[in-house]
Amino acid sequence: GVINTKDMLRDAQVNGYAVPAFNIHNLETAQVVVETAAELRSPVILAATPGTFTYAGRDYIQAIADTAARRYEIPIALHLDHHETIEDIRSSLELGTKSVMIDASHHAFEDNIDIVRQVVAMAHEYGATVEAELGRLGGQEDDLVVDEADSFYTDPKAAAGFVEKTGIDSLAVAIGTAHGMYKAEPKLDLERLSEIREVVDIPLVLHGASGVPFDTVRECIRRGCCKVNIATELKMPFAATLRSVLTENQEESDPRKYFGPAKAAMKTVVEEKIRMCMSDGRY
Ligand code: 13P
Ligand code: ZN
Ligand code: NA
């Protein structure tokens, strides 16, 4: 079955690459991610939001991820992306999920610590690793919409204390990325990332990587990010190809025929992102 992210992120941190975390929504998107990762011998994290679990079912997604983990020799984790409730997290831990993000970043600092600490205590009982966010990313991911005005950057001075008090295994940083695509090229606060890296020794996580230029992501990896989250840039080619295949073939009703090209279009991007993360050929 799926594993936690401790060893895979530590290996990435030590060796200067990042493990890609790709958001998946169903069998097809999960297949594309794990097949491509296996071909490239890359560790991989399948990420799913609460919205995805509501859509597809926690048990179904868990079964898909566990099957993938048995089928391939690469390290595969299923990760709860941006989860906000202890109840949701517990139900996945009971199903065998070993990697969790508790997003309490919209709460006040002390409350954030309190909630995260509870999740860490629970998750560690199950042998699961925990990621939390300090600062707040802008943009939209599923039902989670954060106005630019409500977003704020991670404070390096608060980061070490946050990690120590919560006992988390990895830290999501807010350094100017946002969920979704960008209107203009994002300006990242790379200096801030380095300052956080200096005071925090656990793996750092870059959210909102869709739309961030290749070289900028590479620079973030160089400065210490060892998990890179990518959602939107995989959804776009899948949807665009599906749309054109169905438009051009009005009589087509066979899912095996119209999903095939959509999966192929998504695969190209997964491959490109794995190479961007430099996680290929590691296993
Ligand atoms: P993007 O949609 O910008 O790739 O963000 C993904 C993400 O951060 C998932 O947690
Ligand atoms: Zn995110
Ligand atoms: Na983004």
mmCIF file of C-alpha atoms and ligand atoms in Angstrom:
data_model
loop_
_atom_site.group_PDB
_atom_site.id
_atom_site.type_symbol
_atom_site.label_atom_id
_atom_site.label_comp_id
_atom_site.label_asym_id
_atom_site.label_seq_id
_atom_site.Cartn_x
_atom_site.Cartn_y
_atom_site.Cartn_z
ATOM 1 C CA GLY A 1 0.000 0.000 0.000
ATOM 2 C CA VAL A 2 0.873 3.681 0.066
ATOM 3 C CA ILE A 3 3.662 4.971 2.300
ATOM 4 C CA ASN A 4 4.313 8.162 4.238
ATOM 5 C CA THR A 5 6.553 10.887 2.856
ATOM 6 C CA LYS A 6 9.318 10.782 5.454
ATOM 7 C CA ASP A 7 11.966 8.832 3.543
ATOM 8 C CA MET A 8 11.114 10.161 0.093
ATOM 9 C CA LEU A 9 11.259 13.805 1.198
ATOM 10 C CA ARG A 10 14.409 13.285 3.204
ATOM 11 C CA ASP A 11 16.109 11.732 0.182
ATOM 12 C CA ALA A 12 15.002 14.690 -1.941
ATOM 13 C CA GLN A 13 16.225 17.170 0.662
ATOM 14 C CA VAL A 14 19.624 15.498 0.998
ATOM 15 C CA ASN A 15 20.125 15.125 -2.743
ATOM 16 C CA GLY A 16 18.770 18.483 -3.931
ATOM 17 C CA TYR A 17 15.660 17.566 -5.874
ATOM 18 C CA ALA A 18 11.913 17.702 -5.183
ATOM 19 C CA VAL A 19 9.208 15.061 -5.090
ATOM 20 C CA PRO A 20 6.291 16.187 -7.262
ATOM 21 C CA ALA A 21 2.828 16.095 -5.702
ATOM 22 C CA PHE A 22 0.221 15.867 -8.433
ATOM 23 C CA ASN A 23 -3.457 16.401 -7.709
ATOM 24 C CA ILE A 24 -5.598 13.552 -8.999
ATOM 25 C CA HIS A 25 -9.381 13.217 -9.187
ATOM 26 C CA ASN A 26 -10.279 9.798 -10.495
ATOM 27 C CA LEU A 27 -8.859 6.551 -11.862
ATOM 28 C CA GLU A 28 -7.724 8.105 -15.142
ATOM 29 C CA THR A 29 -5.745 10.984 -13.676
ATOM 30 C CA ALA A 30 -4.177 8.719 -11.025
ATOM 31 C CA GLN A 31 -3.164 6.236 -13.740
ATOM 32 C CA VAL A 32 -1.429 8.917 -15.785
ATOM 33 C CA VAL A 33 0.552 10.137 -12.777
ATOM 34 C CA VAL A 34 1.740 6.751 -11.499
ATOM 35 C CA GLU A 35 2.426 5.254 -14.931
ATOM 36 C CA THR A 36 4.540 8.231 -15.926
ATOM 37 C CA ALA A 37 6.368 8.332 -12.587
ATOM 38 C CA ALA A 38 7.102 4.610 -12.836
ATOM 39 C CA GLU A 39 8.460 4.980 -16.368
ATOM 40 C CA LEU A 40 10.741 7.787 -15.205
ATOM 41 C CA ARG A 41 11.617 6.013 -11.934
ATOM 42 C CA SER A 42 10.461 8.988 -9.893
ATOM 43 C CA PRO A 43 8.969 8.939 -6.410
ATOM 44 C CA VAL A 44 5.512 10.476 -6.545
ATOM 45 C CA ILE A 45 2.796 11.883 -4.320
ATOM 46 C CA LEU A 46 -0.845 11.575 -5.329
ATOM 47 C CA ALA A 47 -2.628 14.547 -3.789
ATOM 48 C CA ALA A 48 -6.361 14.809 -3.261
ATOM 49 C CA THR A 49 -8.392 17.663 -1.806
ATOM 50 C CA PRO A 50 -11.530 17.336 0.331
ATOM 51 C CA GLY A 51 -13.501 18.228 -2.811
ATOM 52 C CA THR A 52 -11.971 15.296 -4.663
ATOM 53 C CA PHE A 53 -12.832 12.903 -1.870
ATOM 54 C CA THR A 54 -16.392 14.191 -1.810
ATOM 55 C CA TYR A 55 -16.576 13.609 -5.547
ATOM 56 C CA ALA A 56 -14.815 10.257 -5.810
ATOM 57 C CA GLY A 57 -15.066 8.701 -2.341
ATOM 58 C CA ARG A 58 -12.233 8.285 0.159
ATOM 59 C CA ASP A 59 -12.373 4.512 -0.079
ATOM 60 C CA TYR A 60 -12.236 4.476 -3.881
ATOM 61 C CA ILE A 61 -9.284 6.902 -4.026
ATOM 62 C CA GLN A 62 -7.486 4.979 -1.295
ATOM 63 C CA ALA A 63 -7.975 1.717 -3.194
ATOM 64 C CA ILE A 64 -6.659 3.249 -6.417
ATOM 65 C CA ALA A 65 -3.560 4.593 -4.659
ATOM 66 C CA ASP A 66 -2.913 1.326 -2.795
ATOM 67 C CA THR A 67 -3.259 -0.643 -6.011
ATOM 68 C CA ALA A 68 -0.798 1.682 -7.732
ATOM 69 C CA ALA A 69 1.651 1.294 -4.852
ATOM 70 C CA ARG A 70 1.518 -2.491 -5.187
ATOM 71 C CA ARG A 71 1.780 -2.392 -8.949
ATOM 72 C CA TYR A 72 4.905 -0.234 -9.232
ATOM 73 C CA GLU A 73 8.277 -0.307 -7.506
ATOM 74 C CA ILE A 74 8.630 3.458 -7.032
ATOM 75 C CA PRO A 75 7.687 5.088 -3.689
ATOM 76 C CA ILE A 76 4.055 6.227 -3.876
ATOM 77 C CA ALA A 77 2.233 8.273 -1.247
ATOM 78 C CA LEU A 78 -1.386 9.331 -1.108
ATOM 79 C CA HIS A 79 -1.545 12.796 0.427
ATOM 80 C CA LEU A 80 -4.515 14.649 1.897
ATOM 81 C CA ASP A 81 -4.161 18.080 0.290
ATOM 82 C CA HIS A 82 -5.492 21.161 2.151
ATOM 83 C CA HIS A 83 -7.571 19.277 4.676
ATOM 84 C CA GLU A 84 -9.250 21.399 7.285
ATOM 85 C CA THR A 85 -11.007 19.024 9.649
ATOM 86 C CA ILE A 86 -9.729 16.395 12.045
ATOM 87 C CA GLU A 87 -12.721 14.182 11.162
ATOM 88 C CA ASP A 88 -11.835 14.044 7.450
ATOM 89 C CA ILE A 89 -8.224 13.309 8.268
ATOM 90 C CA ARG A 90 -9.132 10.571 10.724
ATOM 91 C CA SER A 91 -11.356 8.794 8.210
ATOM 92 C CA SER A 92 -8.516 8.621 5.693
ATOM 93 C CA LEU A 93 -5.967 7.541 8.313
ATOM 94 C CA GLU A 94 -8.289 4.667 9.164
ATOM 95 C CA LEU A 95 -8.325 3.687 5.493
ATOM 96 C CA GLY A 96 -4.518 3.640 5.368
ATOM 97 C CA THR A 97 -3.493 7.101 4.157
ATOM 98 C CA LYS A 98 -0.013 7.939 5.454
ATOM 99 C CA SER A 99 0.449 11.571 4.418
ATOM 100 C CA VAL A 100 -1.619 14.500 5.560
ATOM 101 C CA MET A 101 -1.797 18.257 5.161
ATOM 102 C CA ILE A 102 -3.715 20.094 7.844
ATOM 103 C CA ASP A 103 -4.421 23.575 6.540
ATOM 104 C CA ALA A 104 -5.229 25.710 9.551
ATOM 105 C CA SER A 105 -3.460 28.683 8.020
ATOM 106 C CA HIS A 106 -6.619 30.794 8.123
ATOM 107 C CA HIS A 107 -6.684 30.579 11.911
ATOM 108 C CA ALA A 108 -4.741 32.886 14.224
ATOM 109 C CA PHE A 109 -1.143 31.782 14.869
ATOM 110 C CA GLU A 110 -1.777 30.197 18.276
ATOM 111 C CA ASP A 111 -4.926 28.411 17.061
ATOM 112 C CA ASN A 112 -3.057 27.196 13.980
ATOM 113 C CA ILE A 113 -0.443 25.677 16.308
ATOM 114 C CA ASP A 114 -3.110 24.104 18.475
ATOM 115 C CA ILE A 115 -5.016 22.444 15.626
ATOM 116 C CA VAL A 116 -1.865 21.262 13.871
ATOM 117 C CA ARG A 117 -0.463 19.805 17.064
ATOM 118 C CA GLN A 118 -3.625 17.732 17.542
ATOM 119 C CA VAL A 119 -3.412 16.413 13.997
ATOM 120 C CA VAL A 120 0.270 15.554 14.415
ATOM 121 C CA ALA A 121 -0.475 13.553 17.574
ATOM 122 C CA MET A 122 -3.235 11.627 15.805
ATOM 123 C CA ALA A 123 -1.406 11.098 12.484
ATOM 124 C CA HIS A 124 1.810 9.897 14.093
ATOM 125 C CA GLU A 125 -0.182 7.185 15.869
ATOM 126 C CA TYR A 126 -1.010 5.860 12.413
ATOM 127 C CA GLY A 127 2.552 6.228 11.130
ATOM 128 C CA ALA A 128 1.511 9.126 8.912
ATOM 129 C CA THR A 129 3.515 12.295 8.215
ATOM 130 C CA VAL A 130 2.043 15.782 8.530
ATOM 131 C CA GLU A 131 2.465 18.962 6.494
ATOM 132 C CA ALA A 132 1.132 22.313 7.665
ATOM 133 C CA GLU A 133 1.154 25.830 6.275
ATOM 134 C CA LEU A 134 2.388 28.995 7.892
ATOM 135 C CA GLY A 135 1.368 32.137 6.046
ATOM 136 C CA ARG A 136 -1.479 31.933 3.542
ATOM 137 C CA LEU A 137 -1.460 31.319 -0.202
ATOM 138 C CA GLY A 138 -3.747 33.323 -2.451
ATOM 139 C CA GLY A 139 -5.796 31.972 -5.358
ATOM 140 C CA GLN A 140 -8.383 29.235 -5.674
ATOM 141 C CA GLU A 141 -8.200 25.505 -5.212
ATOM 142 C CA ASP A 142 -11.564 23.757 -5.358
ATOM 143 C CA ASP A 143 -13.813 25.410 -2.763
ATOM 144 C CA LEU A 144 -10.875 27.108 -1.102
ATOM 145 C CA VAL A 145 -10.775 30.701 -2.335
ATOM 146 C CA VAL A 146 -8.328 33.173 -0.815
ATOM 147 C CA ASP A 147 -8.360 36.816 -1.901
ATOM 148 C CA GLU A 148 -5.023 38.433 -2.577
ATOM 149 C CA ALA A 149 -5.757 40.729 0.359
ATOM 150 C CA ASP A 150 -6.155 37.797 2.738
ATOM 151 C CA SER A 151 -2.969 36.076 1.654
ATOM 152 C CA PHE A 152 0.266 36.683 3.539
ATOM 153 C CA TYR A 153 3.821 35.449 3.447
ATOM 154 C CA THR A 154 5.479 33.044 5.852
ATOM 155 C CA ASP A 155 7.355 34.879 8.579
ATOM 156 C CA PRO A 156 10.806 33.286 8.909
ATOM 157 C CA LYS A 157 11.009 34.473 12.516
ATOM 158 C CA ALA A 158 7.861 32.524 13.397
ATOM 159 C CA ALA A 159 8.698 29.437 11.334
ATOM 160 C CA ALA A 160 11.146 27.691 13.655
ATOM 161 C CA GLY A 161 8.834 28.031 16.651
ATOM 162 C CA PHE A 162 5.886 26.805 14.588
ATOM 163 C CA VAL A 163 7.748 23.682 13.519
ATOM 164 C CA GLU A 164 9.025 22.994 17.001
ATOM 165 C CA LYS A 165 5.694 23.536 18.773
ATOM 166 C CA THR A 166 3.619 21.524 16.299
ATOM 167 C CA GLY A 167 6.003 18.640 15.610
ATOM 168 C CA ILE A 168 5.159 18.679 11.873
ATOM 169 C CA ASP A 169 7.190 16.708 9.343
ATOM 170 C CA SER A 170 7.130 19.273 6.512
ATOM 171 C CA LEU A 171 6.286 22.962 6.170
ATOM 172 C CA ALA A 172 4.333 24.619 3.349
ATOM 173 C CA VAL A 173 5.688 28.098 2.721
ATOM 174 C CA ALA A 174 3.909 31.160 1.371
ATOM 175 C CA ILE A 175 6.474 33.111 -0.656
ATOM 176 C CA GLY A 176 4.325 34.594 -3.414
ATOM 177 C CA THR A 177 2.917 31.586 -5.236
ATOM 178 C CA ALA A 178 -0.855 31.197 -5.604
ATOM 179 C CA HIS A 179 -3.189 28.350 -6.509
ATOM 180 C CA GLY A 180 -4.235 28.324 -10.152
ATOM 181 C CA MET A 181 -2.585 30.189 -13.027
ATOM 182 C CA TYR A 182 -1.261 33.756 -12.778
ATOM 183 C CA LYS A 183 -2.324 36.925 -14.585
ATOM 184 C CA ALA A 184 1.323 37.999 -14.757
ATOM 185 C CA GLU A 185 4.499 36.098 -13.995
ATOM 186 C CA PRO A 186 4.581 35.622 -10.209
ATOM 187 C CA LYS A 187 7.269 37.436 -8.244
ATOM 188 C CA LEU A 188 8.529 35.081 -5.594
ATOM 189 C CA ASP A 189 10.318 36.168 -2.448
ATOM 190 C CA LEU A 190 13.279 33.823 -2.823
ATOM 191 C CA GLU A 191 15.256 35.590 -0.135
ATOM 192 C CA ARG A 192 12.471 34.763 2.307
ATOM 193 C CA LEU A 193 12.599 31.117 1.261
ATOM 194 C CA SER A 194 16.320 31.000 2.031
ATOM 195 C CA GLU A 195 15.735 32.667 5.390
ATOM 196 C CA ILE A 196 13.123 30.033 6.258
ATOM 197 C CA ARG A 197 15.483 27.268 5.115
ATOM 198 C CA GLU A 198 18.148 28.605 7.476
ATOM 199 C CA VAL A 199 15.958 28.299 10.559
ATOM 200 C CA VAL A 200 13.896 25.206 9.647
ATOM 201 C CA ASP A 201 15.459 21.829 8.969
ATOM 202 C CA ILE A 202 12.382 19.814 7.885
ATOM 203 C CA PRO A 203 11.346 19.555 4.192
ATOM 204 C CA LEU A 204 9.769 22.728 2.735
ATOM 205 C CA VAL A 205 6.811 22.527 0.380
ATOM 206 C CA LEU A 206 6.051 24.775 -2.585
ATOM 207 C CA HIS A 207 2.329 25.107 -3.271
ATOM 208 C CA GLY A 208 0.779 26.689 -6.335
ATOM 209 C CA ALA A 209 3.504 25.596 -8.759
ATOM 210 C CA SER A 210 1.238 25.716 -11.817
ATOM 211 C CA GLY A 211 2.208 28.777 -13.832
ATOM 212 C CA VAL A 212 5.540 29.239 -12.083
ATOM 213 C CA PRO A 213 8.324 29.247 -14.714
ATOM 214 C CA PHE A 214 10.636 26.231 -14.871
ATOM 215 C CA ASP A 215 13.740 28.195 -13.791
ATOM 216 C CA THR A 216 11.937 29.746 -10.841
ATOM 217 C CA VAL A 217 10.788 26.350 -9.569
ATOM 218 C CA ARG A 218 14.348 25.087 -10.000
ATOM 219 C CA GLU A 219 15.598 28.015 -7.933
ATOM 220 C CA CYS A 220 13.048 27.209 -5.208
ATOM 221 C CA ILE A 221 14.295 23.616 -5.181
ATOM 222 C CA ARG A 222 17.875 24.852 -4.980
ATOM 223 C CA ARG A 223 16.888 26.988 -2.011
ATOM 224 C CA GLY A 224 15.308 24.091 -0.168
ATOM 225 C CA CYS A 225 11.843 23.146 -1.435
ATOM 226 C CA CYS A 226 11.690 19.369 -1.735
ATOM 227 C CA LYS A 227 7.979 18.870 -2.462
ATOM 228 C CA VAL A 228 6.346 20.747 -5.339
ATOM 229 C CA ASN A 229 2.549 20.800 -5.671
ATOM 230 C CA ILE A 230 1.016 20.858 -9.141
ATOM 231 C CA ALA A 231 -2.711 20.751 -9.884
ATOM 232 C CA THR A 232 -4.032 23.238 -12.436
ATOM 233 C CA GLU A 233 -1.443 22.615 -15.149
ATOM 234 C CA LEU A 234 -2.495 18.956 -15.319
ATOM 235 C CA LYS A 235 -6.204 19.675 -15.396
ATOM 236 C CA MET A 236 -5.924 22.073 -18.325
ATOM 237 C CA PRO A 237 -4.533 19.765 -21.045
ATOM 238 C CA PHE A 238 -6.818 16.937 -19.898
ATOM 239 C CA ALA A 239 -9.909 19.147 -20.201
ATOM 240 C CA ALA A 240 -8.797 20.887 -23.400
ATOM 241 C CA THR A 241 -8.130 17.598 -25.177
ATOM 242 C CA LEU A 242 -11.315 15.992 -23.942
ATOM 243 C CA ARG A 243 -13.252 19.032 -25.136
ATOM 244 C CA SER A 244 -11.790 18.942 -28.621
ATOM 245 C CA VAL A 245 -12.054 15.151 -28.999
ATOM 246 C CA LEU A 246 -15.726 15.228 -28.081
ATOM 247 C CA THR A 247 -16.397 18.277 -30.230
ATOM 248 C CA GLU A 248 -14.699 16.760 -33.244
ATOM 249 C CA ASN A 249 -16.343 13.350 -32.780
ATOM 250 C CA GLN A 250 -19.968 14.088 -32.066
ATOM 251 C CA GLU A 251 -20.947 10.411 -32.313
ATOM 252 C CA GLU A 252 -18.285 9.120 -29.947
ATOM 253 C CA SER A 253 -19.685 7.681 -26.735
ATOM 254 C CA ASP A 254 -16.970 5.252 -25.669
ATOM 255 C CA PRO A 255 -15.071 6.547 -22.598
ATOM 256 C CA ARG A 256 -12.071 4.439 -23.564
ATOM 257 C CA LYS A 257 -11.843 6.377 -26.816
ATOM 258 C CA TYR A 258 -12.252 9.908 -25.519
ATOM 259 C CA PHE A 259 -10.279 9.543 -22.283
ATOM 260 C CA GLY A 260 -7.265 8.104 -24.087
ATOM 261 C CA PRO A 261 -6.168 11.328 -25.819
ATOM 262 C CA ALA A 262 -6.947 13.392 -22.696
ATOM 263 C CA LYS A 263 -4.679 11.126 -20.656
ATOM 264 C CA ALA A 264 -1.934 11.356 -23.259
ATOM 265 C CA ALA A 265 -2.057 15.171 -23.151
ATOM 266 C CA MET A 266 -1.824 15.143 -19.370
ATOM 267 C CA LYS A 267 1.049 12.663 -19.463
ATOM 268 C CA THR A 268 3.224 15.086 -21.410
ATOM 269 C CA VAL A 269 2.892 17.643 -18.624
ATOM 270 C CA VAL A 270 3.484 15.102 -15.844
ATOM 271 C CA GLU A 271 6.701 14.069 -17.555
ATOM 272 C CA GLU A 272 7.828 17.669 -17.947
ATOM 273 C CA LYS A 273 7.099 18.422 -14.282
ATOM 274 C CA ILE A 274 8.952 15.321 -13.065
ATOM 275 C CA ARG A 275 11.998 16.484 -15.015
ATOM 276 C CA MET A 276 11.578 19.983 -13.604
ATOM 277 C CA CYS A 277 11.662 18.466 -10.110
ATOM 278 C CA MET A 278 14.723 16.387 -11.047
ATOM 279 C CA SER A 279 13.079 13.402 -9.364
ATOM 280 C CA ASP A 280 13.496 11.110 -12.382
ATOM 281 C CA GLY A 281 15.910 8.188 -12.161
ATOM 282 C CA ARG A 282 16.022 8.240 -8.345
ATOM 283 C CA TYR A 283 14.636 4.712 -7.761
HETATM 284 P P1 13P B 1 -1.566 24.824 -8.607
HETATM 285 O O1 13P B 1 -2.989 24.546 -8.993
HETATM 286 O O2 13P B 1 -1.200 26.264 -8.781
HETATM 287 O O3 13P B 1 -0.624 23.903 -9.254
HETATM 288 O O4 13P B 1 -1.461 24.544 -7.016
HETATM 289 C C1 13P B 1 -1.450 23.226 -6.562
HETATM 290 C C2 13P B 1 -1.375 23.119 -5.077
HETATM 291 O O5 13P B 1 -0.784 23.915 -4.386
HETATM 292 C C3 13P B 1 -2.049 21.949 -4.456
HETATM 293 O O6 13P B 1 -1.958 21.989 -3.066
HETATM 294 ZN ZN ZN B 2 -1.854 24.000 -2.284
HETATM 295 NA NA NA B 3 -0.237 28.341 -9.328
#
